[in-house]
Structure formats: C-alpha cells, structure tokens
Short mmCIF file of C-alpha atoms and ligand atoms in Angstrom, two decimals:
data_model
loop_
_atom_site.label_atom_id
_atom_site.label_comp_id
_atom_site.label_asym_id
_atom_site.label_seq_id
_atom_site.Cartn_x
_atom_site.Cartn_y
_atom_site.Cartn_z
CA MET E 12 0.16 -0.07 -0.12
CA ALA E 13 2.67 2.22 0.66
CA LEU E 14 4.20 1.42 -2.31
CA GLN E 15 2.06 3.91 -4.30
CA GLU E 16 2.64 6.97 -1.91
CA VAL E 17 6.38 6.98 -2.67
CA GLY E 18 7.34 4.88 -5.34
CA TYR E 19 9.89 2.67 -4.91
CA PRO E 20 12.76 1.18 -6.69
CA VAL E 21 12.67 -2.31 -8.19
CA CYS E 22 14.68 -5.05 -9.81
CA THR E 23 13.91 -8.64 -11.14
CA LEU E 24 15.23 -11.66 -9.06
CA GLY E 25 17.70 -12.40 -11.83
CA GLU E 26 19.30 -8.96 -11.28
CA ALA E 27 19.43 -9.20 -7.71
CA LYS E 28 21.27 -12.68 -8.33
CA ASN E 29 23.76 -11.43 -10.72
CA ARG E 30 24.34 -8.02 -8.87
CA SER E 31 23.37 -7.76 -5.22
CA ASP E 32 26.11 -8.17 -2.53
CA LEU E 33 23.93 -7.46 0.36
CA VAL E 34 20.72 -8.48 1.22
CA ILE E 35 18.29 -7.78 3.92
CA PHE E 36 15.51 -9.88 4.93
CA TRP E 37 13.23 -7.87 7.08
CA GLY E 38 10.01 -9.77 9.06
CA CYS E 39 10.26 -12.77 6.64
CA ASN E 40 11.52 -16.05 7.21
CA PRO E 41 12.23 -17.70 3.23
CA ILE E 42 13.63 -20.58 4.58
CA HIS E 43 10.19 -21.40 5.35
CA ALA E 44 7.89 -19.87 3.64
CA HIS E 45 9.96 -19.40 0.14
CA PRO E 46 12.62 -21.92 0.83
CA ARG E 47 14.21 -21.50 -2.63
CA HIS E 48 14.58 -18.12 -2.79
CA MET E 49 17.69 -17.84 -0.88
CA GLY E 50 19.23 -20.81 -3.48
CA ARG E 51 18.12 -19.93 -6.58
CA TYR E 52 18.01 -15.94 -6.31
CA SER E 53 19.13 -13.84 -3.47
CA VAL E 54 21.80 -15.51 -1.44
CA TYR E 55 23.44 -18.70 -2.36
CA ALA E 56 22.90 -18.30 -5.93
CA ARG E 57 26.36 -17.48 -8.02
CA GLY E 58 25.42 -14.81 -10.18
CA PHE E 59 27.32 -13.40 -12.93
CA PHE E 60 29.27 -10.72 -10.87
CA ARG E 61 28.78 -12.79 -7.78
CA ASP E 62 30.23 -16.15 -8.66
CA ARG E 63 31.21 -17.25 -5.38
CA GLY E 64 27.51 -17.03 -4.59
CA ARG E 65 27.07 -16.82 -0.46
CA ASN E 66 30.63 -15.68 0.00
CA ASP E 67 30.06 -12.82 -2.14
CA ARG E 68 27.19 -11.42 -0.32
CA THR E 69 26.23 -9.84 3.41
CA VAL E 70 22.76 -10.92 4.93
CA ILE E 71 21.03 -9.00 7.27
CA VAL E 72 17.76 -10.51 8.98
CA VAL E 73 15.75 -8.04 10.71
CA ASP E 74 13.41 -10.77 12.94
CA PRO E 75 12.27 -10.19 16.52
CA ARG E 76 12.68 -14.02 16.49
CA LYS E 77 15.23 -16.32 16.25
CA THR E 78 14.16 -18.56 13.24
CA ASP E 79 16.30 -20.43 10.47
CA THR E 80 16.81 -17.39 8.56
CA THR E 81 18.47 -15.63 11.19
CA LYS E 82 20.86 -18.40 12.07
CA LEU E 83 22.16 -18.00 8.58
CA ALA E 84 22.39 -14.30 8.81
CA ASP E 85 25.98 -12.34 9.21
CA ILE E 86 24.08 -10.10 11.63
CA HIS E 87 20.60 -10.91 13.27
CA ILE E 88 18.96 -7.46 14.29
CA GLN E 89 16.80 -8.85 16.91
CA LEU E 90 14.45 -5.91 17.28
CA GLU E 91 11.70 -5.93 19.77
CA PRO E 92 8.38 -6.39 18.40
CA HIS E 93 6.20 -4.11 16.67
CA LYS E 94 9.10 -1.47 17.42
CA ASP E 95 10.24 -1.85 13.24
CA TYR E 96 9.19 1.76 12.66
CA GLU E 97 11.30 3.14 15.18
CA LEU E 98 14.27 0.71 14.30
CA ALA E 99 13.89 2.17 10.62
CA CYS E 100 13.96 5.61 11.68
CA ALA E 101 17.16 4.92 13.57
CA MET E 102 18.79 3.60 10.82
CA ARG E 103 18.23 6.51 8.61
CA ALA E 104 19.32 8.72 11.45
CA ALA E 105 22.65 6.56 11.70
CA LEU E 106 22.94 6.68 7.94
CA ARG E 107 23.04 10.64 8.23
CA GLY E 108 25.55 10.36 11.14
CA TYR E 109 23.44 11.49 13.74
CA GLU E 110 25.07 10.49 17.35
CA PHE E 111 22.31 8.36 19.57
CA GLU E 112 21.96 9.96 22.94
CA VAL E 113 20.85 6.16 24.13
CA ASP E 114 22.25 2.67 23.89
CA SER E 115 19.94 0.81 21.93
CA VAL E 116 16.90 1.80 19.92
CA ALA E 117 14.08 -0.36 19.37
CA GLY E 118 16.15 -3.32 22.06
CA VAL E 119 18.80 -3.14 19.41
CA PRO E 120 22.10 -1.63 20.50
CA VAL E 121 23.20 1.18 18.54
CA GLU E 122 26.60 -0.04 17.78
CA THR E 123 24.67 -2.89 15.70
CA ILE E 124 22.80 -0.24 13.88
CA TYR E 125 26.00 1.59 13.08
CA GLU E 126 27.91 -1.37 11.64
CA ALA E 127 24.99 -2.47 9.64
CA MET E 128 24.46 0.93 8.12
CA ASP E 129 28.25 1.06 7.43
CA LEU E 130 27.84 -2.27 5.63
CA CYS E 131 24.57 -1.00 3.80
CA LYS E 132 26.61 2.10 2.66
CA SER E 133 29.52 0.21 1.44
CA ALA E 134 27.48 -2.47 -0.73
CA GLN E 135 27.64 -1.97 -4.38
CA PHE E 136 23.91 -3.64 -4.79
CA GLY E 137 21.47 -3.93 -1.75
CA GLN E 138 18.33 -5.61 -1.68
CA LEU E 139 16.03 -5.47 0.93
CA TYR E 140 13.22 -7.97 1.09
CA PHE E 141 10.34 -7.57 3.33
CA GLY E 142 7.56 -9.85 4.37
CA MET E 143 4.58 -10.24 6.51
CA GLY E 144 6.26 -9.27 9.56
CA VAL E 145 6.65 -5.80 8.64
CA THR E 146 3.13 -5.21 7.30
CA MET E 147 1.47 -7.35 10.14
CA SER E 148 3.31 -5.47 13.08
CA LYS E 149 2.00 -2.31 14.65
CA GLY E 150 2.23 0.53 12.06
CA ARG E 151 1.54 -1.64 8.96
CA HIS E 152 1.93 -0.03 5.67
CA ARG E 153 3.84 2.36 7.66
CA ASN E 154 6.26 0.72 8.35
CA VAL E 155 6.79 -0.14 4.55
CA ASP E 156 6.69 3.73 4.05
CA ILE E 157 9.70 4.14 6.11
CA ALA E 158 11.55 1.18 4.96
CA ILE E 159 10.91 2.79 1.43
CA SER E 160 12.37 5.91 2.76
CA LEU E 161 15.36 4.27 4.02
CA VAL E 162 15.63 2.53 0.87
CA ILE E 163 15.80 5.98 -0.88
CA ASP E 164 18.45 7.48 1.37
CA LEU E 165 20.60 4.28 0.62
CA ASN E 166 20.45 5.25 -3.07
CA ALA E 167 22.06 8.45 -2.13
CA TYR E 168 25.24 5.96 -1.47
CA THR E 169 24.67 3.23 -3.52
CA LYS E 170 22.44 1.15 -5.49
CA PHE E 171 19.55 -0.46 -3.33
CA GLY E 172 16.36 -2.10 -4.15
CA LEU E 173 13.37 -3.00 -2.20
CA MET E 174 11.07 -6.24 -2.62
CA PRO E 175 7.88 -7.69 -1.38
CA MET E 176 8.07 -11.25 -0.71
CA ARG E 177 4.71 -12.53 -1.96
CA GLY E 178 3.18 -15.57 -0.32
CA HIS E 179 0.37 -16.63 -2.80
CA TYR E 180 1.64 -17.37 -6.03
CA ASN E 181 -0.25 -14.48 -8.10
CA VAL E 182 -1.07 -11.63 -5.43
CA ASN E 183 1.08 -9.65 -7.87
CA GLY E 184 -0.92 -10.85 -10.91
CA PHE E 185 -3.99 -9.67 -9.49
CA ASN E 186 -2.37 -5.95 -8.62
CA GLN E 187 -1.64 -5.95 -12.15
CA VAL E 188 -4.54 -6.97 -13.87
CA VAL E 189 -6.94 -4.75 -11.55
CA THR E 190 -4.79 -1.83 -11.76
CA TRP E 191 -4.84 -2.16 -15.61
CA LEU E 192 -8.53 -2.54 -15.41
CA THR E 193 -9.59 -0.09 -12.73
CA GLY E 194 -6.40 1.95 -11.63
CA TYR E 195 -6.03 0.60 -8.28
CA PRO E 196 -4.25 -2.41 -7.24
CA PHE E 197 -6.48 -3.97 -4.59
CA GLY E 198 -9.16 -2.57 -2.19
CA VAL E 199 -11.11 -0.97 -5.28
CA ASP E 200 -14.67 0.13 -4.81
CA LEU E 201 -16.75 0.32 -8.04
CA THR E 202 -20.30 0.31 -6.27
CA ARG E 203 -20.75 3.60 -7.18
CA GLY E 204 -19.84 3.12 -10.72
CA TYR E 205 -16.59 4.59 -10.64
CA PRO E 206 -13.47 3.22 -8.85
CA ARG E 207 -12.30 4.55 -5.48
CA TYR E 208 -9.86 3.73 -3.38
CA ASN E 209 -9.35 4.00 0.00
CA PRO E 210 -7.65 1.51 2.29
CA GLY E 211 -9.33 1.60 5.59
CA GLU E 212 -12.56 1.96 4.18
CA THR E 213 -12.72 -0.15 0.89
CA CYS E 214 -10.88 -3.10 1.69
CA ALA E 215 -12.52 -6.66 2.41
CA ASN E 216 -11.76 -6.36 6.09
CA ASP E 217 -13.10 -3.11 6.31
CA VAL E 218 -16.55 -3.49 4.93
CA LEU E 219 -16.89 -7.03 6.74
CA GLN E 220 -16.19 -5.78 10.34
CA ARG E 221 -18.46 -2.55 9.81
CA GLY E 222 -21.32 -5.14 8.43
CA GLU E 223 -21.44 -3.09 5.15
CA THR E 224 -21.37 -5.81 2.29
CA ASP E 225 -24.27 -7.75 1.84
CA MET E 226 -23.52 -10.47 -0.31
CA MET E 227 -19.79 -12.15 -0.61
CA LEU E 228 -17.97 -13.77 -3.25
CA ASN E 229 -14.92 -15.73 -2.01
CA ILE E 230 -12.24 -16.76 -4.73
CA ALA E 231 -9.53 -19.32 -3.77
CA ALA E 232 -8.85 -17.94 -0.60
CA ASP E 233 -9.70 -18.88 2.97
CA PRO E 234 -11.10 -15.74 4.73
CA GLY E 235 -12.76 -18.03 7.20
CA ALA E 236 -9.50 -19.25 8.73
CA HIS E 237 -7.93 -15.89 8.62
CA PHE E 238 -10.01 -12.95 9.05
CA PRO E 239 -10.63 -11.33 12.49
CA GLN E 240 -13.88 -13.15 14.51
CA LYS E 241 -15.85 -9.83 13.81
CA ALA E 242 -15.24 -10.39 10.15
CA ILE E 243 -16.44 -14.08 9.82
CA LYS E 244 -19.23 -13.53 11.94
CA HIS E 245 -20.55 -11.17 9.08
CA MET E 246 -19.66 -13.63 6.61
CA THR E 247 -21.90 -16.22 8.34
CA LYS E 248 -24.89 -13.80 8.16
CA ILE E 249 -24.64 -12.93 4.33
CA PRO E 250 -25.25 -15.03 1.41
CA LEU E 251 -21.39 -16.27 0.67
CA VAL E 252 -20.41 -18.20 -2.64
CA CYS E 253 -16.87 -20.06 -2.79
CA ILE E 254 -14.98 -20.82 -5.61
CA ASP E 255 -12.79 -23.38 -4.11
CA PRO E 256 -11.71 -26.73 -5.16
CA HIS E 257 -10.93 -27.45 -1.71
CA GLN E 258 -13.12 -27.87 1.57
CA THR E 259 -11.95 -24.88 3.53
CA PRO E 260 -13.45 -23.45 6.85
CA THR E 261 -15.01 -20.99 4.31
CA THR E 262 -16.53 -23.46 2.45
CA GLU E 263 -17.94 -24.62 5.51
CA ILE E 264 -20.05 -21.38 6.15
CA SER E 265 -21.02 -20.51 2.35
CA ASN E 266 -24.25 -21.23 0.39
CA ILE E 267 -22.78 -22.04 -2.87
CA VAL E 268 -19.55 -23.74 -3.45
CA ILE E 269 -18.17 -23.87 -7.28
CA PRO E 270 -15.23 -25.88 -7.56
CA THR E 271 -12.67 -25.45 -10.37
CA SER E 272 -9.40 -26.59 -11.87
CA PHE E 273 -5.99 -25.95 -10.64
CA SER E 274 -4.15 -23.21 -12.50
CA GLY E 275 -0.60 -24.41 -13.23
CA LEU E 276 -1.31 -28.14 -12.72
CA GLU E 277 -4.54 -28.84 -14.81
CA THR E 278 -4.84 -25.78 -16.90
CA GLY E 279 -2.37 -23.25 -18.28
CA GLY E 280 -2.26 -19.60 -17.65
CA THR E 281 -0.08 -16.70 -16.77
CA ALA E 282 1.45 -15.57 -13.43
CA TYR E 283 3.49 -12.59 -12.19
CA ARG E 284 6.48 -13.79 -9.95
CA MET E 285 7.15 -11.42 -6.73
CA ASP E 286 9.42 -8.81 -8.88
CA GLY E 287 6.79 -8.65 -11.53
CA VAL E 288 7.96 -10.90 -14.02
CA PRO E 289 5.17 -12.81 -15.80
CA LEU E 290 5.68 -16.25 -16.30
CA GLU E 291 3.55 -19.03 -18.08
CA LEU E 292 1.92 -21.83 -16.20
CA LYS E 293 1.59 -25.18 -17.77
CA LYS E 294 -0.69 -27.69 -17.96
CA ILE E 295 0.54 -30.94 -16.74
CA ILE E 296 -2.42 -33.09 -16.15
CA ASP E 297 -6.16 -33.22 -17.13
CA VAL E 298 -8.89 -31.54 -15.27
CA PRO E 299 -10.99 -34.05 -13.67
CA GLU E 300 -14.11 -34.89 -15.88
CA GLY E 301 -16.84 -32.17 -15.75
CA VAL E 302 -15.06 -29.58 -13.36
CA TRP E 303 -14.92 -26.22 -15.20
CA THR E 304 -11.88 -23.94 -15.25
CA ASP E 305 -11.89 -20.41 -13.20
CA LYS E 306 -11.73 -18.85 -16.17
CA ASP E 307 -14.81 -20.79 -17.74
CA VAL E 308 -16.74 -19.72 -14.58
CA PHE E 309 -15.89 -16.13 -14.37
CA GLU E 310 -16.34 -15.91 -18.45
CA TYR E 311 -20.07 -17.14 -17.73
CA MET E 312 -20.78 -15.57 -14.78
CA LEU E 313 -19.86 -12.12 -16.87
CA LYS E 314 -22.34 -13.33 -19.52
CA LYS E 315 -25.17 -14.17 -17.22
CA VAL E 316 -24.63 -10.77 -15.12
CA ARG E 317 -24.61 -8.94 -18.55
CA GLU E 318 -28.27 -10.38 -19.04
CA MET E 319 -29.54 -9.57 -15.98
CA LEU E 320 -28.27 -5.76 -15.85
CA MET H 3 4.79 -45.17 -18.65
CA VAL H 4 6.28 -42.10 -16.57
CA GLU H 5 6.48 -38.68 -18.33
CA ILE H 6 8.96 -36.17 -17.35
CA VAL H 7 7.55 -32.43 -17.96
CA LYS H 8 10.42 -30.31 -17.80
CA ASN H 9 10.58 -26.22 -16.64
CA VAL H 10 7.31 -26.41 -15.02
CA VAL H 11 6.68 -23.34 -12.93
CA CYS H 12 5.40 -24.16 -9.25
CA PRO H 13 2.25 -22.15 -8.75
CA PHE H 14 2.68 -22.21 -4.85
CA CYS H 15 4.42 -19.23 -3.60
CA GLY H 16 5.92 -15.78 -4.97
CA CYS H 17 9.02 -17.39 -6.17
CA LEU H 18 7.33 -19.24 -9.00
CA CYS H 19 10.29 -21.42 -9.49
CA ASP H 20 10.09 -22.07 -13.22
CA ASP H 21 12.41 -25.10 -13.47
CA ILE H 22 10.47 -27.84 -12.02
CA GLU H 23 10.58 -31.32 -13.56
CA VAL H 24 7.08 -33.01 -12.93
CA MET H 25 6.95 -37.15 -13.35
CA VAL H 26 3.26 -38.10 -14.85
CA GLU H 27 2.04 -41.16 -14.89
CA ASN H 28 -1.39 -42.11 -15.85
CA ASN H 29 -2.69 -38.55 -15.26
CA HIS H 30 -1.21 -38.74 -12.10
CA ILE H 31 1.85 -36.65 -10.46
CA VAL H 32 4.10 -39.23 -9.13
CA GLY H 33 7.12 -37.51 -8.79
CA THR H 34 9.08 -33.82 -8.76
CA LYS H 35 12.58 -32.68 -9.28
CA ASN H 36 13.79 -29.19 -7.92
CA ALA H 37 10.84 -28.36 -5.94
CA CYS H 38 11.48 -27.41 -2.57
CA ARG H 39 9.73 -29.40 0.33
CA ILE H 40 6.81 -27.26 0.40
CA GLY H 41 6.33 -27.09 -3.79
CA HIS H 42 7.09 -31.05 -4.05
CA ALA H 43 4.25 -31.62 -0.85
CA LYS H 44 1.88 -29.55 -3.23
CA PHE H 45 2.20 -30.87 -6.28
CA MET H 46 1.92 -34.53 -4.91
CA HIS H 47 -1.14 -33.56 -2.78
CA PHE H 48 -2.43 -30.58 -4.48
CA GLU H 49 -6.01 -32.19 -4.00
CA GLY H 50 -5.64 -31.64 -0.32
CA ALA H 51 -8.15 -33.58 1.75
CA VAL H 52 -11.01 -33.21 0.56
CA ARG H 53 -11.63 -32.07 -3.29
CA TYR H 54 -14.97 -30.58 -4.58
CA THR H 55 -15.51 -31.78 -8.18
CA GLU H 56 -19.32 -30.68 -8.46
CA PRO H 57 -20.80 -27.40 -7.23
CA LEU H 58 -23.30 -27.08 -4.27
CA MET H 59 -25.80 -25.13 -3.23
CA ARG H 60 -27.91 -24.45 -0.03
CA GLU H 61 -30.46 -22.09 0.72
CA ASN H 62 -29.64 -22.16 4.56
CA LYS H 63 -26.61 -22.22 5.79
CA LYS H 64 -27.46 -24.63 8.18
CA ASP H 65 -28.79 -27.32 5.53
CA ASP H 66 -26.84 -29.62 3.99
CA PHE H 67 -25.53 -29.22 0.60
CA LYS H 68 -26.97 -30.31 -2.36
CA LYS H 69 -25.33 -31.20 -5.48
CA THR H 70 -26.16 -29.02 -8.71
CA ASP H 71 -24.45 -28.26 -12.24
CA TYR H 72 -22.44 -25.36 -13.08
CA GLU H 73 -24.99 -23.38 -15.24
CA THR H 74 -27.29 -23.20 -12.13
CA ALA H 75 -24.77 -22.46 -9.54
CA ILE H 76 -23.00 -19.54 -11.42
CA GLU H 77 -26.18 -18.03 -12.64
CA GLU H 78 -27.65 -17.93 -8.62
CA THR H 79 -24.38 -16.54 -8.11
CA ALA H 80 -24.92 -13.92 -10.87
CA ARG H 81 -28.39 -13.04 -9.23
CA LEU H 82 -26.74 -12.65 -5.88
CA LEU H 83 -24.18 -10.51 -7.18
CA VAL H 84 -26.67 -8.20 -9.74
CA GLU H 85 -28.99 -7.91 -6.37
CA SER H 86 -26.72 -7.25 -3.91
CA LYS H 87 -26.11 -3.42 -2.60
CA LEU H 88 -22.44 -3.84 -1.98
CA PRO H 89 -21.06 -7.24 -2.99
CA LEU H 90 -17.64 -7.87 -2.15
CA MET H 91 -15.11 -10.21 -4.16
CA TYR H 92 -12.22 -11.38 -2.44
CA GLY H 93 -9.26 -13.40 -2.98
CA PHE H 94 -7.95 -13.60 -6.61
CA SER H 95 -4.56 -14.70 -5.56
CA SER H 96 -4.43 -18.43 -6.44
CA ILE H 97 -6.05 -17.91 -9.89
CA ASP H 98 -4.21 -17.20 -13.03
CA CYS H 99 -4.23 -13.73 -14.76
CA ASN H 100 -6.85 -14.75 -17.70
CA ALA H 101 -9.50 -15.64 -14.72
CA GLN H 102 -8.37 -12.34 -13.04
CA HIS H 103 -9.39 -10.71 -16.04
CA ALA H 104 -13.03 -11.99 -16.30
CA ALA H 105 -13.57 -11.93 -12.56
CA VAL H 106 -12.53 -8.31 -12.34
CA ASN H 107 -14.84 -7.56 -15.16
CA VAL H 108 -17.78 -9.05 -13.51
CA GLY H 109 -16.87 -6.69 -10.64
CA ILE H 110 -16.71 -3.81 -12.40
CA ASP H 111 -20.26 -4.44 -14.14
CA VAL H 112 -22.10 -5.19 -10.90
CA GLY H 113 -20.16 -2.56 -8.94
CA ALA H 114 -18.20 -4.73 -6.28
CA ILE H 115 -15.56 -4.27 -3.77
CA LEU H 116 -12.52 -6.09 -5.33
CA ASP H 117 -9.58 -7.00 -2.79
CA ASN H 118 -7.13 -9.57 -2.75
CA THR H 119 -4.92 -11.28 -0.08
CA ALA H 120 -2.39 -8.56 -0.07
CA SER H 121 -1.31 -8.82 3.05
CA VAL H 122 2.20 -8.17 1.74
S1 SF4 O 428 9.33 -24.85 -5.36
FE1 SF4 O 428 9.28 -23.61 -3.63
S2 SF4 O 428 9.97 -21.65 -3.41
FE2 SF4 O 428 9.85 -22.50 -5.63
S3 SF4 O 428 8.06 -21.20 -6.56
FE3 SF4 O 428 7.50 -23.86 -5.18
S4 SF4 O 428 6.88 -23.25 -3.47
FE4 SF4 O 428 7.99 -21.38 -4.11
#
C-alpha cells in the first residue's frame, strides 16, 4: 500500500542474483515460506558478478524472533516486536551520521545499527526483501513507508532495491490486472459506478467488520480461517459463494461452492512473480471430468450478469 | 509409462520457480525434481484432504449442501451479485491472470468491491 505513496526502486530477481552483494530480509523467513528464494535468487545463487554465491554476499536479517533464516545471517538485528518503525527511523538517522544519545533503539544496540548501516553504505548493490512481519506488525503500511524512505536514503550512497515477499503465487498478478482495469491495485470500490480506493474503508476486512457488505464472493482464499472473528461473524450472516477446489473453513459457512481446476497443474495461464515478471503456467495433467476452469466460470458469470443488468 | 514434464512453473509461492520437473503417470503426478519441500508436497497432494468436483448449493447455511450443475450455481451467483447493494469479491491470489481478468470484469459490471490477499 505504501508502495504507491512514494514509489519504490525495483529490480528483477535475476538482477538481484547477478548483482546484489548485500541482502536484508526484514520480517520474513524465506527458509520456511519461500524455501528456494535464497538458493535460486537472493543469497546462495552464483550470479554473473557474484560467482562465489554466499561468500560474495552479506546477509542481514531483521526479525524479533530467532528463526532458521536468522541462523544463516551475518547480522541478526533482533528488534523488540512491533518496533519496526522505530528501528527504521534509527537506521535512517545512523545513515545520516547523527549521534544517538541512547544505548539502544527498539532493543537493538546502537553499535549494531551503525555497523549494519556501514555495511549497507559500502555495498555495491543492496536489496531489501520484506514480508508479513513488517506489514502485520504495529504501524502496518507505515512501516513499509519508512522502509522505502530508508531505501531512498541509501540510494544516495549506492544502488539499493526493495521487494515484497509475496505469499500466494499470483498476488502480484491480481494487482497488475486490477490496476490495468480500474487504476488501483486492490481494495477498489466500484459500487458507485466509478473506481474509488481508500484502504481502511474499501478493503475486504473493513466492509466485513463494519457489516456493510451484503454478499460475498470468495475466490480461492480462506478468510474463514484468517480473518478476525468479527469479519467472519458477518460472513456467516450474508450470502457467501466460494470458488475453491477444496473444502476449507470458508466453504463450511458458504451457500454456494463452485469447484474449479488448479491453474498451473490442470490448466495453463499466466502468473506474475514477486518481482513483477510474468511467467507462463503449464498444464501438466488433465482436469477431472466435468470440472470447469476459473476462466470458464468467470466468463459464464460475466455473460449471465450482463443478461441480468 | 512415466512421462517427465520439464520447466514447469511451481504455482505455490511468489517465487514461481520455473525449473521444476514433474513426473506424470496415468494423469497422476508421481514425483518432482528441483521443487522445495513445500512445492513438492503441494505437487504431490494438491488435491488436499477433500476436493470438490461438483458445485454445491444450499439456501440456509444450517442445511446440508445439495449437488447442482455449474450453470445453475453460476447463474445463482450472478443473481446474488446483481441484486446485492454492496457485493464483495475477495481472494484472487491463487488463480491465473486470464481468470482474474474475467473476474474483475464481473466486479466492474455489478459494481463490487474487489480486494485480494495482499497482506504483503
Ligand atoms: S518450489 Fe518452493 S520456493 Fe519455488 S515456487 Fe514452489 S514453493 Fe516456492
């Protein structure tokens, strides 16, 4: 979200692999959530200018917990939970050479902050990857804002990029498609006949928790398992349609379930990687007899909707 | 006969590794190469515990589901979308872009709120 307020420097994972000599993982645990990320792209991969792989890269991990990723780090910045914003501010201050009047910020000794910033400054090509730990902790998209500002500051000294670690395989694809069609990347409200965008007002959770929406179509997600109780409670009260091949907590509270084929296994298609590179999905096995694809379902739905309007 | 499909894109996380080899026998996936733990497990057991193969419908959420056909289920969904004052379409992150395109067009036509699982 914050990405739109200030913009951010991007590069592809291929570029990161070939060039980056300093990697920061902030609030993410790629060893578990994106197991091949470090091997294929970010850390261990041998790139054109980084042919020694891991030995050519410095790894900094910012995480309040000890994880399998922090174990592999050169520096683990173990901040106190929910202090991401403070830490990023301190990093910016350190970068500009301000003296701290305290011994530690956000639970991190100031020496560590200076040391990390010196490493960042002297890198040739830094790359910051951030995950849910940043967007889900206190401050939310403001944390991303400040991380972007940090990266912008760093670009005064060296080349530095930033990339969100996408969870589901085609999160980015939806952002691309809906931006292309409506002008906004998510949380778009079209109820007035023109697109409006105001996160905090127009996102799924907002309209559910306030009990405003009177019908929900859930597409291959499981809000029934991940949304706050108040939102789920409202979902049990309104007509709910699920398009999902699986039984999930959300299908349990729905009125209609429409199963579809699996993209990338039973049907081909296009998906956008976390760095915005579109890739073609392959069909490797046949769809079970009689099952429709997502595309079939939505095209038929569009036809019906147009007949009714 | 085991057939090997090369350069498959793994549709399970945002890395979209595009070097997976998948072994297929009689329309079943029997093995993978290059995929990580998560990717491998998903390729092998993508159908999960319970997979639906027919649309289901019920009037009241306390009732049991009744099987129906695609045309009926989708038409009913279309009707609910059209009649609703503030419909919400949510998810989108695990379907491909062509399907997303059609789905967003539905949302534009009925005047819905469109949102995805973009916690990151
Ligand atoms: S193989 Fe693993 S890291 Fe690569 S896309 Fe699949 S789940 Fe992600």
